[in-house]
Amino acid sequence: MYIIGFIKTEEPRALINPVPCRTEKELYKWLINFFSEENFALDKMITEENVRQSLKSNKPIIIPITGFKVALLFGEDGIIQNSTDRFIHTDLFNYSDYMAN
């Protein structure tokens, strides 16, 4: 099981609106749906292979979102739980507020 969510770069110990993903493929699909071409121009294209390779590091993976004080954090469930203090679920955090225009 994998978890993906947002962290504030200044307060990285709380994972905001975490989403569980059962497989690497499900995690990859979440990432490519979030980083749509109309909203983001990424320096490095996200592929299933680079997601798989990143997960092999057995460390939390952070993807900063340029121009915003948030980043995506993802990884294997136990690794994410060990690297954060708490999970926060809120309707006040709107993903689109952090998407580039």
XYZ file of C-alpha atoms in Angstrom:
101
model
C 0.000 0.000 0.000
C 1.204 3.504 -0.830
C 0.135 6.921 0.424
C 0.255 10.274 -1.343
C -0.672 13.670 0.034
C 0.433 17.248 0.425
C 2.820 18.783 2.927
C 3.467 22.415 3.645
C 7.153 22.895 2.882
C 7.562 24.965 6.049
C 5.738 22.359 8.188
C 6.500 18.989 6.569
C 5.430 16.735 9.447
C 1.672 16.806 8.699
C 0.340 15.042 5.609
C -2.691 16.882 4.229
C -5.529 14.913 2.631
C -3.639 11.635 2.201
C -4.854 9.263 -0.475
C -4.153 5.527 -0.259
C -3.061 3.761 -3.447
C -3.033 -0.019 -3.585
C -0.426 -0.369 -6.339
C 2.411 1.540 -7.991
C 0.230 1.837 -11.091
C -2.593 3.455 -9.090
C -0.085 5.890 -7.567
C 1.306 6.707 -11.015
C -2.215 7.377 -12.350
C -2.915 9.732 -9.428
C 0.292 11.651 -10.181
C -0.340 12.044 -13.901
C -3.918 13.120 -13.258
C -2.734 15.773 -10.810
C 0.134 16.995 -13.001
C -1.989 17.560 -16.093
C -0.210 19.162 -19.041
C -2.564 22.151 -19.016
C -1.580 23.059 -15.427
C 2.080 22.048 -15.156
C 5.282 22.051 -17.153
C 7.504 19.512 -15.407
C 11.280 19.461 -15.731
C 11.212 15.677 -15.807
C 8.324 13.686 -17.203
C 6.634 11.347 -14.731
C 6.721 7.763 -15.978
C 5.723 4.491 -14.377
C 9.381 3.501 -14.399
C 10.673 6.575 -12.551
C 7.869 6.211 -9.977
C 8.851 2.553 -9.503
C 12.557 3.443 -9.197
C 11.805 6.228 -6.692
C 9.794 3.848 -4.514
C 12.736 1.404 -4.419
C 14.699 3.966 -2.379
C 12.538 3.099 0.652
C 12.395 6.802 1.517
C 9.568 9.327 1.283
C 9.503 11.000 -2.127
C 8.908 14.748 -2.241
C 7.860 16.629 -5.367
C 8.032 20.388 -4.752
C 5.461 22.490 -6.584
C 7.315 25.488 -7.981
C 5.958 28.820 -6.817
C 3.973 27.392 -3.906
C 4.710 26.484 -0.304
C 3.417 22.932 -0.702
C 4.840 19.716 -2.068
C 3.550 16.244 -2.786
C 4.815 13.517 -0.483
C 4.405 9.862 -1.320
C 5.822 6.448 -0.602
C 5.100 3.115 0.985
C 2.551 3.393 3.794
C 4.918 2.562 6.678
C 7.627 4.906 5.397
C 5.172 7.812 5.146
C 3.753 7.106 8.589
C 7.277 7.094 10.054
C 8.176 10.399 8.366
C 5.055 12.327 9.431
C 3.471 13.085 12.781
C -0.147 13.147 11.695
C -2.582 12.995 8.795
C -4.954 15.916 8.336
C -8.186 15.586 6.372
C -9.756 18.913 5.481
C -12.133 20.421 2.961
C -10.361 23.753 3.456
C -7.331 22.588 1.472
C -8.192 23.035 -2.187
C -5.703 21.327 -4.506
C -6.456 23.792 -7.297
C -5.185 26.654 -5.111
C -1.723 25.116 -5.489
C -1.869 24.311 -9.188
C 0.062 26.500 -11.590
C -2.023 28.468 -14.073
